[in-house]
mmCIF file of C-alpha atoms in Angstrom:
data_model
loop_
_atom_site.group_PDB
_atom_site.id
_atom_site.type_symbol
_atom_site.label_atom_id
_atom_site.label_comp_id
_atom_site.label_asym_id
_atom_site.label_seq_id
_atom_site.Cartn_x
_atom_site.Cartn_y
_atom_site.Cartn_z
ATOM 1 C CA UNK E 1 21.631 30.561 -11.942
ATOM 2 C CA UNK E 2 19.661 27.972 -14.214
ATOM 3 C CA UNK E 3 15.906 27.883 -13.197
ATOM 4 C CA UNK E 4 15.157 23.542 -11.070
ATOM 5 C CA UNK E 5 12.603 21.183 -12.904
ATOM 6 C CA UNK E 6 9.523 23.062 -12.058
ATOM 7 C CA UNK E 7 7.529 19.852 -11.312
ATOM 8 C CA UNK E 8 9.386 18.666 -8.419
ATOM 9 C CA UNK E 9 9.352 22.110 -7.366
ATOM 10 C CA UNK E 10 5.839 22.444 -7.066
ATOM 11 C CA UNK E 11 5.383 18.405 -5.544
ATOM 12 C CA UNK E 12 3.568 18.981 -2.177
ATOM 13 C CA UNK E 13 5.428 17.521 0.695
ATOM 14 C CA UNK E 14 4.666 13.740 2.335
ATOM 15 C CA UNK E 15 1.451 14.877 4.909
ATOM 16 C CA UNK E 16 3.143 11.397 6.570
ATOM 17 C CA UNK E 17 5.836 12.947 7.387
ATOM 18 C CA UNK E 18 5.144 16.016 8.830
ATOM 19 C CA UNK E 19 3.833 14.533 11.715
ATOM 20 C CA UNK E 20 5.826 11.651 11.112
ATOM 21 C CA UNK E 21 9.076 14.646 12.233
ATOM 22 C CA UNK E 22 7.481 16.166 14.761
ATOM 23 C CA UNK E 23 6.950 13.447 17.056
ATOM 24 C CA UNK E 24 10.271 11.892 16.607
ATOM 25 C CA UNK E 25 11.203 15.214 18.743
ATOM 26 C CA UNK E 26 8.120 15.364 21.246
ATOM 27 C CA UNK E 27 9.416 13.046 24.439
ATOM 28 C CA UNK E 28 6.257 11.304 25.721
ATOM 29 C CA UNK E 29 4.787 11.256 22.346
ATOM 30 C CA UNK E 30 2.882 7.633 20.683
ATOM 31 C CA UNK E 31 2.759 8.021 16.971
ATOM 32 C CA UNK E 32 -0.166 5.558 14.985
ATOM 33 C CA UNK E 33 1.451 7.132 12.085
ATOM 34 C CA UNK E 34 3.775 5.613 10.426
ATOM 35 C CA UNK E 35 2.312 2.128 8.020
ATOM 36 C CA UNK E 36 5.486 -0.405 9.601
ATOM 37 C CA UNK E 37 5.238 -3.197 11.008
ATOM 38 C CA UNK E 38 5.544 -3.953 14.629
ATOM 39 C CA UNK E 39 7.302 -7.227 13.819
ATOM 40 C CA UNK E 40 10.591 -7.912 13.367
ATOM 41 C CA UNK E 41 11.540 -9.953 10.034
ATOM 42 C CA UNK E 42 10.998 -13.500 11.049
ATOM 43 C CA UNK E 43 14.610 -14.731 12.409
ATOM 44 C CA UNK E 44 14.464 -17.939 9.012
ATOM 45 C CA UNK E 45 14.193 -15.177 6.837
ATOM 46 C CA UNK E 46 16.390 -13.182 8.342
ATOM 47 C CA UNK E 47 18.884 -15.629 8.825
ATOM 48 C CA UNK E 48 19.021 -16.869 5.335
ATOM 49 C CA UNK E 49 19.646 -13.823 4.411
ATOM 50 C CA UNK E 50 23.250 -14.055 6.581
ATOM 51 C CA UNK E 51 23.624 -17.133 5.387
ATOM 52 C CA UNK E 52 23.545 -15.496 1.747
ATOM 53 C CA UNK E 53 26.306 -13.070 3.361
ATOM 54 C CA UNK E 54 28.315 -15.693 4.760
ATOM 55 C CA UNK E 55 28.117 -17.727 1.295
ATOM 56 C CA UNK E 56 29.548 -14.550 -0.535
ATOM 57 C CA UNK E 57 26.491 -13.755 -2.363
ATOM 58 C CA UNK E 58 27.821 -10.259 -2.566
ATOM 59 C CA UNK E 59 27.200 -9.803 -6.305
ATOM 60 C CA UNK E 60 25.074 -8.312 -8.360
ATOM 61 C CA UNK E 61 21.972 -9.855 -10.147
ATOM 62 C CA UNK E 62 20.180 -9.877 -13.344
ATOM 63 C CA UNK E 63 18.355 -6.862 -13.917
ATOM 64 C CA UNK E 64 15.064 -8.859 -13.619
ATOM 65 C CA UNK E 65 16.306 -10.284 -10.173
ATOM 66 C CA UNK E 66 17.535 -13.899 -9.292
ATOM 67 C CA UNK E 67 15.580 -16.385 -11.459
ATOM 68 C CA UNK E 68 14.958 -18.426 -8.582
ATOM 69 C CA UNK E 69 12.919 -15.606 -6.969
ATOM 70 C CA UNK E 70 10.958 -15.226 -10.062
ATOM 71 C CA UNK E 71 9.802 -18.709 -10.494
ATOM 72 C CA UNK E 72 9.317 -18.480 -6.231
ATOM 73 C CA UNK E 73 6.633 -15.062 -6.495
ATOM 74 C CA UNK E 74 4.973 -16.431 -9.736
ATOM 75 C CA UNK E 75 3.941 -20.088 -7.410
ATOM 76 C CA UNK E 76 2.863 -17.626 -5.223
ATOM 77 C CA UNK E 77 0.226 -15.951 -7.115
ATOM 78 C CA UNK E 78 -0.960 -18.716 -8.802
ATOM 79 C CA UNK E 79 -1.273 -20.720 -5.537
ATOM 80 C CA UNK E 80 -2.822 -18.158 -3.333
ATOM 81 C CA UNK E 81 -4.569 -15.766 -6.442
ATOM 82 C CA UNK E 82 -5.228 -18.267 -9.503
ATOM 83 C CA UNK E 83 -2.710 -16.128 -11.866
ATOM 84 C CA UNK E 84 0.531 -17.427 -13.597
ATOM 85 C CA UNK E 85 3.252 -15.493 -15.123
ATOM 86 C CA UNK E 86 6.559 -16.720 -16.993
ATOM 87 C CA UNK E 87 8.836 -16.197 -14.332
ATOM 88 C CA UNK E 88 11.829 -15.185 -17.605
ATOM 89 C CA UNK E 89 9.607 -12.580 -19.448
ATOM 90 C CA UNK E 90 6.638 -11.461 -16.933
ATOM 91 C CA UNK E 91 8.357 -10.282 -13.737
ATOM 92 C CA UNK E 92 10.960 -7.398 -11.492
ATOM 93 C CA UNK E 93 12.514 -7.329 -8.012
ATOM 94 C CA UNK E 94 12.649 -4.542 -7.354
ATOM 95 C CA UNK E 95 14.369 -1.571 -5.345
ATOM 96 C CA UNK E 96 10.567 -2.359 -2.399
ATOM 97 C CA UNK E 97 6.849 -1.382 -4.722
ATOM 98 C CA UNK E 98 7.065 1.576 -4.635
ATOM 99 C CA UNK E 99 9.675 1.516 -7.489
ATOM 100 C CA UNK E 100 7.569 -0.720 -8.469
ATOM 101 C CA UNK E 101 5.051 2.213 -9.156
ATOM 102 C CA UNK E 102 7.522 3.859 -10.975
ATOM 103 C CA UNK E 103 8.878 1.875 -13.398
ATOM 104 C CA UNK E 104 5.475 0.826 -14.571
ATOM 105 C CA UNK E 105 4.070 4.747 -14.855
ATOM 106 C CA UNK E 106 7.176 5.766 -16.506
ATOM 107 C CA UNK E 107 6.950 2.554 -19.228
ATOM 108 C CA UNK E 108 3.449 3.303 -19.825
ATOM 109 C CA UNK E 109 2.743 7.163 -20.442
ATOM 110 C CA UNK E 110 3.097 8.869 -23.546
ATOM 111 C CA UNK E 111 2.708 13.836 -21.778
ATOM 112 C CA UNK E 112 -0.400 14.521 -21.400
ATOM 113 C CA UNK E 113 -2.215 10.808 -21.179
ATOM 114 C CA UNK E 114 -4.472 11.265 -18.241
ATOM 115 C CA UNK E 115 -4.016 8.617 -14.964
ATOM 116 C CA UNK E 116 -7.260 7.905 -12.982
ATOM 117 C CA UNK E 117 -7.049 8.120 -9.416
ATOM 118 C CA UNK E 118 -10.029 6.699 -6.684
ATOM 119 C CA UNK E 119 -8.424 8.864 -3.474
ATOM 120 C CA UNK E 120 -7.620 8.261 -0.343
ATOM 121 C CA UNK E 121 -5.503 6.416 -2.122
ATOM 122 C CA UNK E 122 -1.864 6.247 -1.220
ATOM 123 C CA UNK E 123 0.963 9.512 -1.145
ATOM 124 C CA UNK E 124 3.194 8.380 -4.790
ATOM 125 C CA UNK E 125 1.340 8.162 -7.010
ATOM 126 C CA UNK E 126 -0.389 11.437 -8.109
ATOM 127 C CA UNK E 127 3.117 13.091 -7.879
ATOM 128 C CA UNK E 128 4.575 9.984 -9.670
ATOM 129 C CA UNK E 129 2.405 10.125 -12.483
ATOM 130 C CA UNK E 130 3.413 13.865 -13.380
ATOM 131 C CA UNK E 131 7.135 13.017 -13.182
ATOM 132 C CA UNK E 132 6.747 10.644 -15.758
ATOM 133 C CA UNK E 133 4.898 13.267 -17.222
ATOM 134 C CA UNK E 134 0.509 11.849 -17.058
ATOM 135 C CA UNK E 135 -2.354 14.226 -16.166
ATOM 136 C CA UNK E 136 -3.529 12.136 -13.112
ATOM 137 C CA UNK E 137 -7.150 12.271 -12.583
ATOM 138 C CA UNK E 138 -8.189 11.883 -9.558
ATOM 139 C CA UNK E 139 -12.417 10.452 -8.042
ATOM 140 C CA UNK E 140 -13.209 11.181 -4.376
ATOM 141 C CA UNK E 141 -14.291 7.831 -2.962
ATOM 142 C CA UNK E 142 -17.113 8.129 -0.638
ATOM 143 C CA UNK E 143 -17.879 6.756 3.228
ATOM 144 C CA UNK E 144 -21.410 5.223 2.297
ATOM 145 C CA UNK E 145 -19.718 2.950 0.044
ATOM 146 C CA UNK E 146 -16.868 1.736 2.160
ATOM 147 C CA UNK E 147 -13.903 3.711 -0.184
ATOM 148 C CA UNK E 148 -15.151 1.000 -2.588
ATOM 149 C CA UNK E 149 -14.626 2.080 -6.464
ATOM 150 C CA UNK E 150 -17.806 1.937 -9.000
ATOM 151 C CA UNK E 151 -18.727 1.773 -11.489
ATOM 152 C CA UNK E 152 -20.108 4.474 -13.025
ATOM 153 C CA UNK E 153 -17.680 6.660 -10.583
ATOM 154 C CA UNK E 154 -14.663 5.306 -12.650
ATOM 155 C CA UNK E 155 -17.097 5.732 -16.154
ATOM 156 C CA UNK E 156 -18.032 9.226 -15.665
ATOM 157 C CA UNK E 157 -14.130 10.153 -15.383
ATOM 158 C CA UNK E 158 -12.821 7.999 -18.244
ATOM 159 C CA UNK E 159 -12.214 10.343 -21.463
ATOM 160 C CA UNK E 160 -10.033 9.630 -24.621
ATOM 161 C CA UNK E 161 -6.645 10.373 -23.413
ATOM 162 C CA UNK E 162 -7.179 7.722 -20.003
ATOM 163 C CA UNK E 163 -4.849 5.351 -20.269
ATOM 164 C CA UNK E 164 -4.279 3.553 -16.892
ATOM 165 C CA UNK E 165 -6.764 3.545 -14.102
ATOM 166 C CA UNK E 166 -4.530 1.733 -10.496
ATOM 167 C CA UNK E 167 -6.275 0.396 -7.375
ATOM 168 C CA UNK E 168 -5.038 -0.140 -4.583
ATOM 169 C CA UNK E 169 -6.777 -2.417 -2.837
ATOM 170 C CA UNK E 170 -6.243 -3.657 0.438
ATOM 171 C CA UNK E 171 -6.317 0.288 0.833
ATOM 172 C CA UNK E 172 -4.220 2.815 2.472
ATOM 173 C CA UNK E 173 -5.512 5.032 4.094
ATOM 174 C CA UNK E 174 -8.993 3.650 4.299
ATOM 175 C CA UNK E 175 -8.278 -0.103 4.822
ATOM 176 C CA UNK E 176 -11.589 -0.670 2.346
ATOM 177 C CA UNK E 177 -11.024 -3.495 -0.058
ATOM 178 C CA UNK E 178 -13.043 -5.116 -3.178
ATOM 179 C CA UNK E 179 -14.157 -8.491 -3.748
ATOM 180 C CA UNK E 180 -14.471 -10.092 -6.518
ATOM 181 C CA UNK E 181 -17.893 -9.045 -7.555
ATOM 182 C CA UNK E 182 -16.706 -4.971 -6.298
ATOM 183 C CA UNK E 183 -13.624 -5.703 -9.355
ATOM 184 C CA UNK E 184 -15.242 -7.408 -12.422
ATOM 185 C CA UNK E 185 -17.717 -4.368 -13.504
ATOM 186 C CA UNK E 186 -14.070 -2.734 -13.361
ATOM 187 C CA UNK E 187 -12.569 -4.927 -15.931
ATOM 188 C CA UNK E 188 -15.360 -4.771 -17.829
ATOM 189 C CA UNK E 189 -14.397 -1.277 -18.727
ATOM 190 C CA UNK E 190 -11.198 -1.742 -18.411
ATOM 191 C CA UNK E 191 -11.645 -4.268 -21.106
ATOM 192 C CA UNK E 192 -14.070 -1.463 -22.939
ATOM 193 C CA UNK E 193 -11.890 1.250 -22.894
ATOM 194 C CA UNK E 194 -8.297 -0.752 -23.815
ATOM 195 C CA UNK E 195 -7.216 0.725 -20.119
ATOM 196 C CA UNK E 196 -4.118 -0.573 -18.106
ATOM 197 C CA UNK E 197 -4.538 -1.235 -15.042
ATOM 198 C CA UNK E 198 -1.636 -1.173 -11.940
ATOM 199 C CA UNK E 199 -2.604 -2.558 -8.888
ATOM 200 C CA UNK E 200 -1.142 -1.966 -6.075
ATOM 201 C CA UNK E 201 -1.760 -5.392 -3.824
ATOM 202 C CA UNK E 202 0.933 -4.810 -1.185
ATOM 203 C CA UNK E 203 -1.404 -5.633 1.956
ATOM 204 C CA UNK E 204 -3.149 -8.629 -0.547
ATOM 205 C CA UNK E 205 -2.152 -10.969 2.586
ATOM 206 C CA UNK E 206 -3.424 -8.140 5.435
ATOM 207 C CA UNK E 207 -7.392 -9.386 3.833
ATOM 208 C CA UNK E 208 -9.422 -10.414 6.745
ATOM 209 C CA UNK E 209 -13.084 -11.104 5.154
ATOM 210 C CA UNK E 210 -13.456 -15.526 4.822
ATOM 211 C CA UNK E 211 -12.260 -14.711 1.220
ATOM 212 C CA UNK E 212 -8.257 -14.214 0.074
ATOM 213 C CA UNK E 213 -7.676 -11.556 -1.593
ATOM 214 C CA UNK E 214 -9.149 -11.444 -5.460
ATOM 215 C CA UNK E 215 -6.204 -9.828 -8.437
ATOM 216 C CA UNK E 216 -7.843 -8.402 -10.952
ATOM 217 C CA UNK E 217 -5.636 -10.185 -12.972
ATOM 218 C CA UNK E 218 -7.372 -13.124 -12.387
ATOM 219 C CA UNK E 219 -10.287 -11.541 -13.972
ATOM 220 C CA UNK E 220 -11.124 -12.791 -17.296
ATOM 221 C CA UNK E 221 -9.350 -10.903 -20.544
ATOM 222 C CA UNK E 222 -6.900 -8.636 -17.614
ATOM 223 C CA UNK E 223 -3.726 -10.339 -16.699
ATOM 224 C CA UNK E 224 -2.660 -9.258 -19.992
ATOM 225 C CA UNK E 225 -3.545 -5.043 -19.529
ATOM 226 C CA UNK E 226 -2.409 -5.650 -15.782
ATOM 227 C CA UNK E 227 0.660 -4.539 -13.656
ATOM 228 C CA UNK E 228 0.466 -6.289 -10.680
ATOM 229 C CA UNK E 229 2.828 -4.289 -7.773
ATOM 230 C CA UNK E 230 3.618 -6.545 -4.820
ATOM 231 C CA UNK E 231 6.726 -7.805 -2.539
ATOM 232 C CA UNK E 232 7.901 -7.843 0.915
ATOM 233 C CA UNK E 233 7.834 -5.283 3.380
ATOM 234 C CA UNK E 234 4.284 -5.661 5.215
ATOM 235 C CA UNK E 235 3.374 -9.246 4.882
ATOM 236 C CA UNK E 236 6.913 -10.614 6.013
ATOM 237 C CA UNK E 237 7.671 -7.549 8.050
ATOM 238 C CA UNK E 238 10.723 -6.785 5.575
ATOM 239 C CA UNK E 239 10.283 -3.056 5.615
ATOM 240 C CA UNK E 240 13.933 -2.208 5.547
ATOM 241 C CA UNK E 241 14.955 -5.102 3.267
ATOM 242 C CA UNK E 242 13.672 -2.961 0.095
ATOM 243 C CA UNK E 243 12.514 -5.543 -1.576
ATOM 244 C CA UNK E 244 8.856 -6.378 -3.722
ATOM 245 C CA UNK E 245 8.190 -6.759 -7.335
ATOM 246 C CA UNK E 246 6.208 -6.718 -10.612
ATOM 247 C CA UNK E 247 4.391 -9.019 -12.350
ATOM 248 C CA UNK E 248 3.386 -7.719 -15.671
ATOM 249 C CA UNK E 249 2.629 -8.345 -19.565
ATOM 250 C CA UNK E 250 6.048 -9.297 -21.830
ATOM 251 C CA UNK E 251 5.928 -6.060 -23.478
ATOM 252 C CA UNK E 252 5.364 -4.149 -20.210
ATOM 253 C CA UNK E 253 8.404 -5.993 -18.233
ATOM 254 C CA UNK E 254 10.089 -5.107 -20.679
ATOM 255 C CA UNK E 255 10.045 -1.772 -20.605
ATOM 256 C CA UNK E 256 9.677 -1.713 -17.581
ATOM 257 C CA UNK E 257 12.819 -3.964 -16.930
ATOM 258 C CA UNK E 258 15.222 -1.337 -19.029
ATOM 259 C CA UNK E 259 14.584 1.515 -17.378
ATOM 260 C CA UNK E 260 15.785 -0.676 -13.655
ATOM 261 C CA UNK E 261 19.117 -0.574 -15.101
ATOM 262 C CA UNK E 262 19.660 1.163 -16.060
ATOM 263 C CA UNK E 263 18.482 3.257 -13.306
ATOM 264 C CA UNK E 264 19.277 0.634 -10.281
ATOM 265 C CA UNK E 265 20.819 -2.432 -11.761
ATOM 266 C CA UNK E 266 18.914 -4.444 -9.157
ATOM 267 C CA UNK E 267 17.562 -5.567 -6.216
ATOM 268 C CA UNK E 268 19.136 -5.430 -3.412
ATOM 269 C CA UNK E 269 21.014 -9.499 -3.616
ATOM 270 C CA UNK E 270 20.982 -10.306 0.005
ATOM 271 C CA UNK E 271 16.842 -9.316 0.631
ATOM 272 C CA UNK E 272 16.750 -11.808 -1.838
ATOM 273 C CA UNK E 273 17.617 -14.756 -1.394
ATOM 274 C CA UNK E 274 16.456 -14.108 2.471
ATOM 275 C CA UNK E 275 12.617 -13.627 0.374
ATOM 276 C CA UNK E 276 12.918 -16.528 -0.806
ATOM 277 C CA UNK E 277 13.215 -18.243 1.955
ATOM 278 C CA UNK E 278 9.515 -16.449 3.317
ATOM 279 C CA UNK E 279 8.461 -17.534 -0.342
ATOM 280 C CA UNK E 280 9.042 -20.553 0.527
ATOM 281 C CA UNK E 281 7.861 -21.078 4.272
ATOM 282 C CA UNK E 282 6.790 -17.597 6.433
ATOM 283 C CA UNK E 283 2.627 -19.014 4.923
ATOM 284 C CA UNK E 284 2.838 -19.130 9.356
ATOM 285 C CA UNK E 285 4.329 -15.962 9.741
ATOM 286 C CA UNK E 286 1.954 -14.066 7.819
ATOM 287 C CA UNK E 287 -1.278 -16.104 9.382
ATOM 288 C CA UNK E 288 0.502 -15.116 12.958
ATOM 289 C CA UNK E 289 0.446 -11.502 12.233
ATOM 290 C CA UNK E 290 -2.520 -10.911 10.177
ATOM 291 C CA UNK E 291 -4.369 -12.927 13.661
ATOM 292 C CA UNK E 292 -2.424 -10.590 15.693
ATOM 293 C CA UNK E 293 -3.854 -7.640 13.433
ATOM 294 C CA UNK E 294 -6.840 -8.934 13.771
ATOM 295 C CA UNK E 295 -7.257 -8.668 17.164
ATOM 296 C CA UNK E 296 -5.983 -5.221 17.061
ATOM 297 C CA UNK E 297 -8.547 -4.046 14.143
ATOM 298 C CA UNK E 298 -11.317 -5.541 16.147
ATOM 299 C CA UNK E 299 -10.211 -3.303 19.757
ATOM 300 C CA UNK E 300 -10.008 0.027 17.020
ATOM 301 C CA UNK E 301 -13.355 -0.309 15.583
ATOM 302 C CA UNK E 302 -15.073 -0.517 19.700
ATOM 303 C CA UNK E 303 -12.959 1.794 21.429
ATOM 304 C CA UNK E 304 -13.337 4.795 18.420
ATOM 305 C CA UNK E 305 -16.633 3.844 17.836
ATOM 306 C CA UNK E 306 -17.315 4.347 22.197
ATOM 307 C CA UNK E 307 -15.666 7.512 21.581
ATOM 308 C CA UNK E 308 -17.697 8.722 19.079
ATOM 309 C CA UNK E 309 -15.046 9.184 16.151
ATOM 310 C CA UNK E 310 -17.222 7.031 13.814
ATOM 311 C CA UNK E 311 -15.856 4.030 11.595
ATOM 312 C CA UNK E 312 -16.588 1.262 8.357
ATOM 313 C CA UNK E 313 -14.929 -1.693 9.660
ATOM 314 C CA UNK E 314 -11.758 -1.948 7.161
ATOM 315 C CA UNK E 315 -11.342 -5.430 6.057
ATOM 316 C CA UNK E 316 -7.954 -5.033 5.057
ATOM 317 C CA UNK E 317 -4.232 -3.547 5.551
ATOM 318 C CA UNK E 318 -3.817 -1.501 9.054
ATOM 319 C CA UNK E 319 -5.288 1.074 8.946
ATOM 320 C CA UNK E 320 -7.690 2.240 10.410
ATOM 321 C CA UNK E 321 -10.084 6.014 8.481
ATOM 322 C CA UNK E 322 -12.219 7.127 11.640
ATOM 323 C CA UNK E 323 -14.527 9.984 10.832
ATOM 324 C CA UNK E 324 -13.757 13.807 12.894
ATOM 325 C CA UNK E 325 -16.811 15.826 11.999
ATOM 326 C CA UNK E 326 -18.144 15.960 15.644
ATOM 327 C CA UNK E 327 -15.583 17.620 16.336
ATOM 328 C CA UNK E 328 -16.214 20.826 13.609
ATOM 329 C CA UNK E 329 -12.438 20.688 12.510
ATOM 330 C CA UNK E 330 -10.170 20.372 9.655
ATOM 331 C CA UNK E 331 -8.178 16.487 9.411
ATOM 332 C CA UNK E 332 -4.750 19.419 9.489
ATOM 333 C CA UNK E 333 -6.572 20.818 12.899
ATOM 334 C CA UNK E 334 -7.592 18.042 14.791
ATOM 335 C CA UNK E 335 -4.786 16.020 14.172
ATOM 336 C CA UNK E 336 -2.342 19.507 15.252
ATOM 337 C CA UNK E 337 -4.361 19.631 18.046
ATOM 338 C CA UNK E 338 -4.741 16.103 19.065
ATOM 339 C CA UNK E 339 -0.677 15.885 19.030
ATOM 340 C CA UNK E 340 -0.253 18.953 21.499
ATOM 341 C CA UNK E 341 -2.868 18.783 23.626
ATOM 342 C CA UNK E 342 -1.811 14.554 24.484
ATOM 343 C CA UNK E 343 1.490 14.212 22.337
ATOM 344 C CA UNK E 344 -0.488 11.744 19.971
ATOM 345 C CA UNK E 345 0.576 11.451 16.246
ATOM 346 C CA UNK E 346 -1.850 10.436 13.314
ATOM 347 C CA UNK E 347 -2.789 11.118 9.772
ATOM 348 C CA UNK E 348 -4.612 14.193 8.335
ATOM 349 C CA UNK E 349 -7.021 12.460 6.532
ATOM 350 C CA UNK E 350 -6.585 15.222 3.185
ATOM 351 C CA UNK E 351 -2.980 13.965 3.699
ATOM 352 C CA UNK E 352 -4.473 11.520 1.156
ATOM 353 C CA UNK E 353 -6.595 13.668 -1.294
ATOM 354 C CA UNK E 354 -9.283 16.052 -0.885
ATOM 355 C CA UNK E 355 -12.001 13.633 0.188
ATOM 356 C CA UNK E 356 -10.724 12.073 3.513
ATOM 357 C CA UNK E 357 -10.979 15.919 4.798
ATOM 358 C CA UNK E 358 -13.140 15.245 7.697
ATOM 359 C CA UNK E 359 -10.838 11.545 8.572
ATOM 360 C CA UNK E 360 -7.683 10.505 10.292
ATOM 361 C CA UNK E 361 -5.576 7.038 9.111
ATOM 362 C CA UNK E 362 -5.210 5.495 12.570
ATOM 363 C CA UNK E 363 -1.989 3.142 12.022
ATOM 364 C CA UNK E 364 -2.316 -0.051 14.123
ATOM 365 C CA UNK E 365 1.068 -2.008 12.610
ATOM 366 C CA UNK E 366 1.265 -1.245 16.832
ATOM 367 C CA UNK E 367 1.121 -2.679 20.265
ATOM 368 C CA UNK E 368 -2.441 -3.974 21.778
ATOM 369 C CA UNK E 369 -0.731 -2.452 24.465
ATOM 370 C CA UNK E 370 0.078 0.979 22.537
ATOM 371 C CA UNK E 371 -3.097 1.109 21.543
ATOM 372 C CA UNK E 372 -4.719 0.962 24.634
ATOM 373 C CA UNK E 373 -2.635 3.849 25.610
ATOM 374 C CA UNK E 374 -3.298 5.982 22.341
ATOM 375 C CA UNK E 375 -6.958 5.597 22.363
ATOM 376 C CA UNK E 376 -7.187 6.407 26.058
ATOM 377 C CA UNK E 377 -5.315 9.627 24.698
ATOM 378 C CA UNK E 378 -8.154 10.266 22.349
ATOM 379 C CA UNK E 379 -10.948 9.478 24.856
ATOM 380 C CA UNK E 380 -9.581 12.102 26.447
ATOM 381 C CA UNK E 381 -9.093 15.105 23.893
ATOM 382 C CA UNK E 382 -12.587 14.068 22.819
ATOM 383 C CA UNK E 383 -14.252 15.216 25.983
ATOM 384 C CA UNK E 384 -12.105 17.851 26.133
ATOM 385 C CA UNK E 385 -13.300 19.088 23.243
ATOM 386 C CA UNK E 386 -16.906 18.265 24.446
#
């Protein structure tokens, strides 16, 4: 029998799903592992999707997506982040943000091109780079820097083969953010070395500082070299609707659409109509969810500190990344023993890169009652280990 694709064959399965699959078959177990909002999609958004079906809006849209939706996205980015895009030539609707990442990499990379990926990071970046024929080059970020990418770290990893830098802030799994002041030296290096930047901003609306999220595309000289990836899963609790988008220079967006039209055709039509409503009238929904996440975030910071699992204060997304150093276990050992002993699932930090070893990811996209019970179980487990 002929051989299969070696890149796929060698690809490791997701470290997140491993524990999720186990806990799904374990009675009375609690999972803090999956990054999915516990809120329902706001009813006015759902209703708009239903209304589109009632009106017979069940056909393909253009490959790039409904123009009405692309226009609303561009208005959103100008209003929120002070970045202006042409809806006709610089916006593409995708099947979730994940498709946007894949399209951007496949559109830009030639075999052997290097892509810098600061870690810990979302689990799909490294495999997507490899599948696109590129070479992943990871940077091990540091807890003492709150897992932010520094100018020195980036500069030391740039070579003459570097083509793309992937930025993911607010960050999954750490909850770290990058402020405008943090991003400015990164932008200068990108311009100096003529790098493209894929900026994954899926958690942009879940930022808990007084200053709102800053998109690197808004900095001088960056809009022409930045591919912004975003979507509706996190901010609007629309994970199952599978809808994302990319904003990119027209030369890159054109190539992304070319791949998209052959592989996908278009994103789900019903989801696109619902998303228009979300962008137009969803600010209050986002704020309500963000306030709830912030309450849970502050609760977890205090409880974990009391237990002896310190974590820097996450300022974005809905994750906290506490250290487990005191227990003398690897991340996998800690997560496995916690699951076996207390029926509580967290994700080992090394699932997000080797620099995540010695940490675990805890999602707080769960009710406060679930979080109280989960932290009680962690406290019992910690006491047993002592």
